[in-house]
Coordinates of C-alpha atoms and ligand atoms in Angstrom, one line a residue:
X1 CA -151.6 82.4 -258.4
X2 CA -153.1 85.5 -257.3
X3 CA -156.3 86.7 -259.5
X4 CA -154.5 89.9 -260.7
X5 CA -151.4 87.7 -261.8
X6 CA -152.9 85.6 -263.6
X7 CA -155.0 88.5 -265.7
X8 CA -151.1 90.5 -266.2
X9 CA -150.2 86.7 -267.6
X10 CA -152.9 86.3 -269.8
X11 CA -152.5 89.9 -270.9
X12 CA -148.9 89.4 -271.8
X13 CA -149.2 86.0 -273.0
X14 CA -152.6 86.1 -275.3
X15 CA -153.6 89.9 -275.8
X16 CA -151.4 90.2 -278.9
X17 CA -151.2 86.8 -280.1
X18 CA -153.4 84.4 -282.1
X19 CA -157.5 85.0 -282.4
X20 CA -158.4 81.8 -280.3
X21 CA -156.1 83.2 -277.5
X22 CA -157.9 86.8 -277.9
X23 CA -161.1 85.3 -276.9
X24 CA -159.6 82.9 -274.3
X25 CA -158.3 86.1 -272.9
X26 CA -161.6 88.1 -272.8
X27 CA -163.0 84.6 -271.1
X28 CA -160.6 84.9 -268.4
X29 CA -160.9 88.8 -267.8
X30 CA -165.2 88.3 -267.4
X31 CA -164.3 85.6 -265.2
X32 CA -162.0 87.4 -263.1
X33 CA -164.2 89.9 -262.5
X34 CA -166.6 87.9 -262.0
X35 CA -165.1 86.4 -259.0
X36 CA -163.6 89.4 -257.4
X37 CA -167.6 91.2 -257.3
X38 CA -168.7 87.5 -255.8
X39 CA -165.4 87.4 -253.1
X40 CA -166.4 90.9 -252.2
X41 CA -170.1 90.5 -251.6
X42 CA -169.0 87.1 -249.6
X43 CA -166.8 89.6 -247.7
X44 CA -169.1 92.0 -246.9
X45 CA -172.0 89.9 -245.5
X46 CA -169.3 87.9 -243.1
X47 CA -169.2 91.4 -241.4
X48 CA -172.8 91.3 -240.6
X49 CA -173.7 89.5 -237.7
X50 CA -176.4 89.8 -235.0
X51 CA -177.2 88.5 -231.9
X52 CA -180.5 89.0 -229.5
X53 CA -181.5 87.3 -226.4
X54 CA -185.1 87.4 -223.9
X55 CA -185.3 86.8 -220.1
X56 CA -189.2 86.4 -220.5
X57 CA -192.5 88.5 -221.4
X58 CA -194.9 89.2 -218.9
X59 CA -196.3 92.0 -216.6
X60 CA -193.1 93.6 -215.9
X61 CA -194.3 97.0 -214.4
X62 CA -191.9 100.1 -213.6
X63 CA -193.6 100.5 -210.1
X64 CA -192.3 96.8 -209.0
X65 CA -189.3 96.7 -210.3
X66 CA -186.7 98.1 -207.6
X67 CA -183.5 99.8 -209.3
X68 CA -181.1 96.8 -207.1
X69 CA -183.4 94.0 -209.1
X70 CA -183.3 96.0 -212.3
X71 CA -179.5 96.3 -212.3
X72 CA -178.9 92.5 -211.9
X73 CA -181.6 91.7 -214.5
X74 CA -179.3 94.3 -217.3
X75 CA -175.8 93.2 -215.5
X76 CA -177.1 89.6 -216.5
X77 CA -178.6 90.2 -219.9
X78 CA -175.5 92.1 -220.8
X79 CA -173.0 89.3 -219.8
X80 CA -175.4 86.9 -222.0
X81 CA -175.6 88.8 -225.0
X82 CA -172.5 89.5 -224.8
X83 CA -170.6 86.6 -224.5
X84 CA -172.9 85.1 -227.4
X85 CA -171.7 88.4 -229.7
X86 CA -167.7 87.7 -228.5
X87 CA -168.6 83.7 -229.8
X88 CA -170.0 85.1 -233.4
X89 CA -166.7 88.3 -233.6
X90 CA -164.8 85.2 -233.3
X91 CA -165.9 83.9 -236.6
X92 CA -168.0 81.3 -234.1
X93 CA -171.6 79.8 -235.0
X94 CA -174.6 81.1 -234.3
X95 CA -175.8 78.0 -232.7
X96 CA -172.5 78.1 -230.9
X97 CA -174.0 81.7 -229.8
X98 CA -177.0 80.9 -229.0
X99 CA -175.8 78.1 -226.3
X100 CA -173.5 80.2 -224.6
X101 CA -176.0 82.9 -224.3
X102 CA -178.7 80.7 -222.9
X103 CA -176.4 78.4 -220.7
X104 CA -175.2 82.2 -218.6
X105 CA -179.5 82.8 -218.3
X106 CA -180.2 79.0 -217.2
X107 CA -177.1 79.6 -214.6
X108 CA -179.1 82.4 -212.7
X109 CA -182.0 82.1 -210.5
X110 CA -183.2 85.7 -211.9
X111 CA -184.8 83.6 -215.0
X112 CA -187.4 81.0 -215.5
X113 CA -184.6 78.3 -216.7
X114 CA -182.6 75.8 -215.5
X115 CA -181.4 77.0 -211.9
X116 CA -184.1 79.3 -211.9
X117 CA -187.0 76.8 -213.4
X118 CA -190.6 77.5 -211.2
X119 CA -192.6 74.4 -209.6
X120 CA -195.4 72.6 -211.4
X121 CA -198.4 71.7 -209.2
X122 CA -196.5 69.0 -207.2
X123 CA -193.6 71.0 -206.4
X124 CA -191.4 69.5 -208.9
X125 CA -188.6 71.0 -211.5
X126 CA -189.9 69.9 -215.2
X127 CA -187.8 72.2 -217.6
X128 CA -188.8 72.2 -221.5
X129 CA -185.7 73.7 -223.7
X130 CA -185.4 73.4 -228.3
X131 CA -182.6 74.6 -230.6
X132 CA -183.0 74.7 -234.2
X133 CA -180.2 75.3 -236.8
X134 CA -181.3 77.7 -239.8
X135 CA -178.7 75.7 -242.4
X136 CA -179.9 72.6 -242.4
X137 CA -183.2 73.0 -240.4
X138 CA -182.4 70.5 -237.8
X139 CA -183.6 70.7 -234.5
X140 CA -183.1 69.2 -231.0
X141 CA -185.4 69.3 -227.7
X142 CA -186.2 68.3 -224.3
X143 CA -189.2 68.3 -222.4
X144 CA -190.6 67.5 -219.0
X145 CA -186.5 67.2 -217.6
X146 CA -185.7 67.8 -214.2
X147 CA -182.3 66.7 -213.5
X148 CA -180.0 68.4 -216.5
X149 CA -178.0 71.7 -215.6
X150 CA -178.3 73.3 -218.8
X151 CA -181.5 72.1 -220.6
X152 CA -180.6 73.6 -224.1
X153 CA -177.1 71.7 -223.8
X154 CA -179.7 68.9 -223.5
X155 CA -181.6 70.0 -226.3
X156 CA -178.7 70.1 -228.7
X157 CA -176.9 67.2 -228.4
X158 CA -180.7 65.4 -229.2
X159 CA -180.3 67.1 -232.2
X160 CA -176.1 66.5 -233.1
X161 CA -176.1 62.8 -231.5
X162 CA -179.5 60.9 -231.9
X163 CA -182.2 61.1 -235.1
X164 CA -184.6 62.3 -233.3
X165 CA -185.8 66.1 -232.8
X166 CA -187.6 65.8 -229.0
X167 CA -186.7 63.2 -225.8
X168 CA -188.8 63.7 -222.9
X169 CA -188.9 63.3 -219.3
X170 CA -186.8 60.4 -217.6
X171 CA -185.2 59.3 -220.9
X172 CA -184.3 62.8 -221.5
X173 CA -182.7 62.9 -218.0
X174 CA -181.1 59.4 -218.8
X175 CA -179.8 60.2 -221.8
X176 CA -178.2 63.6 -220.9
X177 CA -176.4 61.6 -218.2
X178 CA -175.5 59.2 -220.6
X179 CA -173.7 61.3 -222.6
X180 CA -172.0 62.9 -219.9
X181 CA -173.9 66.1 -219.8
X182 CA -174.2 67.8 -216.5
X183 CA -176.4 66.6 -214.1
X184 CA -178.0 68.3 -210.6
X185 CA -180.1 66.7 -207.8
X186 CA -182.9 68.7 -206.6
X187 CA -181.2 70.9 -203.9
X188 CA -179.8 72.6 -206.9
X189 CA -182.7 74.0 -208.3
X190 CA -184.5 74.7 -205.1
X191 CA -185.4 78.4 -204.3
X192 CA -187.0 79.5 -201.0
X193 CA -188.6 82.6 -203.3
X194 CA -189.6 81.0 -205.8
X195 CA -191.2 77.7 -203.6
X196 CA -193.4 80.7 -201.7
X197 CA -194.6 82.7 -205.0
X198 CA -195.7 78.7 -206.1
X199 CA -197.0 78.1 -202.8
X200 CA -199.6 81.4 -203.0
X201 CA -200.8 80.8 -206.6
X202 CA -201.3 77.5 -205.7
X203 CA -204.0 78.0 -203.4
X204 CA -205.7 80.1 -205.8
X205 CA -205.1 77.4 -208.2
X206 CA -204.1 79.3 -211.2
X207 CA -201.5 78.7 -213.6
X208 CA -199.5 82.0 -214.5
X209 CA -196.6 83.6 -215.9
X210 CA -194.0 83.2 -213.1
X211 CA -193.0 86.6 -213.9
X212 CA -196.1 88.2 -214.0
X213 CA -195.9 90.8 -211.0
X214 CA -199.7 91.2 -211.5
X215 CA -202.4 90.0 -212.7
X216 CA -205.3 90.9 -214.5
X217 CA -208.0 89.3 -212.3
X218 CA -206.5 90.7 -209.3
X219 CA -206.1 87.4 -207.3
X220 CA -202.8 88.2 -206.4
X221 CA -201.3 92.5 -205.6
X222 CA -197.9 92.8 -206.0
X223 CA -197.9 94.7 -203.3
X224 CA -198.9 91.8 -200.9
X225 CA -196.9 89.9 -201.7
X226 CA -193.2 90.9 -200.8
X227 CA -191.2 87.9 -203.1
X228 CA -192.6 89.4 -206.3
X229 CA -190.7 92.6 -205.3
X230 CA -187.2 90.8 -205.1
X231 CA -188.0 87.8 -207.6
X232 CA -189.6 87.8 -210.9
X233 CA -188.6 85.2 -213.4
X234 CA -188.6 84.9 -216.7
X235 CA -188.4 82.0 -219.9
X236 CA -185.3 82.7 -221.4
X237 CA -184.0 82.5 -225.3
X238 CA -181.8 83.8 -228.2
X239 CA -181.2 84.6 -231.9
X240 CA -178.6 84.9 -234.0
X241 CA -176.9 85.4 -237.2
X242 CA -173.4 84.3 -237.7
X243 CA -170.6 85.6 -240.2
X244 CA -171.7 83.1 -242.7
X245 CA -175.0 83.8 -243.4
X246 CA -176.3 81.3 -240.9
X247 CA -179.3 81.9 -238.5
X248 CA -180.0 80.4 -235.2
X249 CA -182.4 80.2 -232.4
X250 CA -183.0 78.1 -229.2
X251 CA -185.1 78.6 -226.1
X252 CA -185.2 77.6 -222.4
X253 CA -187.7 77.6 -219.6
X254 CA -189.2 75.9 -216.4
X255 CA -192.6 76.3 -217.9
X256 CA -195.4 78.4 -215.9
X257 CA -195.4 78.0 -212.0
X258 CA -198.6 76.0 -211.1
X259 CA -198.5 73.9 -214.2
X260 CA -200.1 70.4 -213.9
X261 CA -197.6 67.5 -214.2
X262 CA -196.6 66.7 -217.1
X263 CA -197.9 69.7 -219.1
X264 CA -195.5 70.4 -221.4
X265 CA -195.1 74.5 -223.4
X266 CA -194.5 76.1 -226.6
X267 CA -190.5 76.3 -225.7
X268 CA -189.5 72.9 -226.9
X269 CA -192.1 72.5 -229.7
X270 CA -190.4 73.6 -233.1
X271 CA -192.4 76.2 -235.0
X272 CA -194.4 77.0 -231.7
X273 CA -191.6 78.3 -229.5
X274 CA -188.4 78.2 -231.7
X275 CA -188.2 78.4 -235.2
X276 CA -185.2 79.0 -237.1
X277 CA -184.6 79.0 -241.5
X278 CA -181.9 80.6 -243.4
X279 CA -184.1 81.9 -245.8
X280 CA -186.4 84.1 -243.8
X281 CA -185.7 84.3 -240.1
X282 CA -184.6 82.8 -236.8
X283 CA -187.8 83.3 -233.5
X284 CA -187.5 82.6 -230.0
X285 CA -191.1 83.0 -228.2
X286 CA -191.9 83.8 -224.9
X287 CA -195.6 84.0 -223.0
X288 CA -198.3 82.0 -222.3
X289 CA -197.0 78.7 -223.9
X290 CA -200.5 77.4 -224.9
X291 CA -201.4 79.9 -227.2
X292 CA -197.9 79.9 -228.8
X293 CA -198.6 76.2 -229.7
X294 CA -202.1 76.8 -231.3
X295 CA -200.7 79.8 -233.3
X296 CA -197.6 78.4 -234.0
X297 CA -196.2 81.7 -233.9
X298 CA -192.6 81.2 -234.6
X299 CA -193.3 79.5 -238.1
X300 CA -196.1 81.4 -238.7
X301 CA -193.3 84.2 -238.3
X302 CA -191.5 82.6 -240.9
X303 CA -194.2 81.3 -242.9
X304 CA -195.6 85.5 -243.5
X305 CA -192.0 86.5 -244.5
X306 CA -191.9 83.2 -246.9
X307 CA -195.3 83.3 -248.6
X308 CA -196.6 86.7 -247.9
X309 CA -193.3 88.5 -248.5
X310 CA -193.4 90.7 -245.8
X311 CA -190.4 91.9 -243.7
X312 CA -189.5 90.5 -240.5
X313 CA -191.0 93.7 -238.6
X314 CA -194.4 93.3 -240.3
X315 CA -194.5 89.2 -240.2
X316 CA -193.6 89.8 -236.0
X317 CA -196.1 92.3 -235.7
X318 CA -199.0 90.8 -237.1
X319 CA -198.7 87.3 -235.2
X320 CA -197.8 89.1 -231.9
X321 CA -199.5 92.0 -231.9
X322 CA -202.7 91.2 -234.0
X323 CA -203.4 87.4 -234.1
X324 CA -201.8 86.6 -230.8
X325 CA -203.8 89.4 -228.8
X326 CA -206.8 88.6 -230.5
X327 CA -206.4 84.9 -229.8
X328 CA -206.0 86.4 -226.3
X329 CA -202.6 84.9 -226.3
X330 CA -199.8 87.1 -223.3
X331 CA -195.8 86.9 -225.0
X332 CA -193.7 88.5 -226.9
X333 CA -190.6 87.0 -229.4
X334 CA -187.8 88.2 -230.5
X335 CA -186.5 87.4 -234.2
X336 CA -183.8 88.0 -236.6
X337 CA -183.6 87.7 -240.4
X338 CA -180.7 86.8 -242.8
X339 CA -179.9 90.3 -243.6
X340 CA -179.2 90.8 -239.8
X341 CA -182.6 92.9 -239.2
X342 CA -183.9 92.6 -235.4
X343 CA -187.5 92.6 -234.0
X344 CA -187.8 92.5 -230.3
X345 CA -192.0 92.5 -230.3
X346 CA -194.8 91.8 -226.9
X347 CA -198.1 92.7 -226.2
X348 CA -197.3 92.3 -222.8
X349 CA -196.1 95.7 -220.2
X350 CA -192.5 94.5 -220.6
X351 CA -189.9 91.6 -222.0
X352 CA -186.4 91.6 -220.8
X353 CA -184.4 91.9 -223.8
X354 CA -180.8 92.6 -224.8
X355 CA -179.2 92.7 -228.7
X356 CA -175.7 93.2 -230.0
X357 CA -175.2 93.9 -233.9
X358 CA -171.8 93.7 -235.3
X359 CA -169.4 96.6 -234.3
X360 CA -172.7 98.2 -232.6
X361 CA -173.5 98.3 -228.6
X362 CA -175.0 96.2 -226.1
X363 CA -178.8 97.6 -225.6
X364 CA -180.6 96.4 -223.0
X365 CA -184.2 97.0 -222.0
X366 CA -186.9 95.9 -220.3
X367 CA -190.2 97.7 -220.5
X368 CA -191.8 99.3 -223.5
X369 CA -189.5 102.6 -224.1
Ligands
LIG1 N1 -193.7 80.0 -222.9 C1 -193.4 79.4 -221.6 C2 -194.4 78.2 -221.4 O1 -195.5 78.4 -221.7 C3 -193.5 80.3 -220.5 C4 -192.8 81.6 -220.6 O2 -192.4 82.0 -221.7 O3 -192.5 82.3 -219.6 O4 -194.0 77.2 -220.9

């Protein structure tokens, strides 16, 4: 029975009748009400939902960015975001989202993620990719894998299928294969670009932000070196929040080009790279992996909203912009809280960024305007 029948019923039924049915009558009208305000509040909040995605921090600068490259980079960050936003109009969830969105980055050699994942200092793939759910705070990662298409497919089913939260390296690889997840050889991930930029930074063995078009010591000028023109590449990630209150985040990368075997980042670490919890925020970092693990910036996100009761802007800022920079720490994140509230924050030139809010449009930027 519908809620307004039954308060017509109980109106016809008790209003006039004995004293015991009077009160059972007021009962039922408080309760009626009751759960008409709580059905519309429910309502209301499924129409919020968010979604935000990065392609990488780093020295992203204007001047080296031709219009061609630029227009691939926003053609690609648009199809991401917005095939993650199309997943959560659906009533889909945001980890549901957040896959999608990632999978379409790690499919493209324009990022630092699967297809597009940079060498380490042997000239090997070793890809690092987490996913944490902000419901029931599990997580899943890989790290150190070299032969799964889609690392944060990887990364989820360690968290749906096994009790663990991180595999790593050839079990990783064995596992994904395993459970039937796709696999590549080497040819697959090989990029003539991307095997010359490794091949010049490692002679001036440095490690670096693969899409870093220059750098502060000067070692390497942009303009010397023609691949950084038609190549830069970038870690990639996403947030979201889902029509049910849920929150979301996962991230994906190849690491930093010139990275000693077996190093492994901030990406797959919960509470360094990813962070997700329903009750304050979902983070997916991006920079110089090292300093995102002793800062533990995405909790440390979390952790200023939770116990300092700040808002997601301020919590952001402060880590990235404050105690990152004066850690000396190069990244950015981007976050998103329960009440669908976006921060896309970097103390770096540029982070290739895209968000979608519900019944909003697609935005998609890339340096700091
Ligand atoms: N954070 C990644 C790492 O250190 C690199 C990046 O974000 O580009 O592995």
């Amino acid at each position: 029975m519908r809620q307004s029948d039954m308060l017509i019923k109980h109106l016809v039924v008790y209003k006039t009748t004995t004293w015991a049915n009077q009160i059972r009558f007021y009962i039922t009208v408080v309760s009626v009400i009751f759960t008409m305000l709580h059905s519309s509040s429910q309502t209301k909040s499924m129409e919020n939902f968010a979604i935000v995605i990065h392609g990488g921090a780093g020295t992203i600068l204007r001047e080296n960015l031709d219009e061609r490259l630029e227009k691939l980079y926003k053609e690609k960050l648009t199809e991401s975001v917005n095939a993650g936003y199309e997943i959560l109009a659906q009533g889909g969830t945001a980890l549901d989202a957040v896959t999608a969105a990632i999978k379409i980055m790690e499919d493209t050699p324009l990022f630092n993620a699967g297809k597009g994942a940079v060498f380490n200092h042997e000239g090997k793939i070793e890809m690092d990719a987490s996913i944490m759910d902000g419901l029931t705070s599990k997580a899943g990662a890989v790290a150190g894998v070299q032969t799964i298409r889609n690392p944060i497919e990887g990364a989820r089913a360690v968290m749906e299928k096994t009790e663990h939260v991180m595999l790593e390296g050839e079990g990783a690889d064995r596992f994904a294969k395993e459970i039937g997840l796709k696999t590549e050889d080497e040819t697959y991930f090989y990029d003539e670009n991307r095997w010359q930029q490794f091949q010049k930074i490692r002679q001036q063995e440095k490690i670096r932000l693969d899409h870093d078009a220059t750098d502060t010591t000067g070692y390497i000028h942009p303009k010397d070196v023609e691949f950084f023109h038609e190549k830069k590449f970038g870690t990639v990630g996403c947030v979201a929040l889902d029509k049910y209150g849920n929150l979301a985040a996962g991230t994906s990368t190849g690491g930093m080009t010139n990275k000693k075997y077996g190093r492994v980042g901030d990406s797959p670490i919960i509470g360094a790279g990813t962070y997700a919890n329903n009750k304050t925020c979902a983070v997916s970092c991006t920079g110089h992996g090292e300093f995102f693990i002793r800062n533990v910036v995405a909790y440390d996100v979390s952790a200023r909203m939770e116990y300092k009761g700040l808002t997601l802007e301020q919590a952001a800022t402060e880590v990235i912009m404050d105690k990152l920079k004066k850690a000396g720490g190069e990244g950015g994140l981007i976050a998103i809280d329960a009440k669908g509230h976006i921060v896309m924050s970097f103390n770096t030139t540029g982070m290739y960024r895209a968000y979608k809010k519900s019944g909003g449009k697609t935005d998609v930027k890339i340096f700091k305007d």
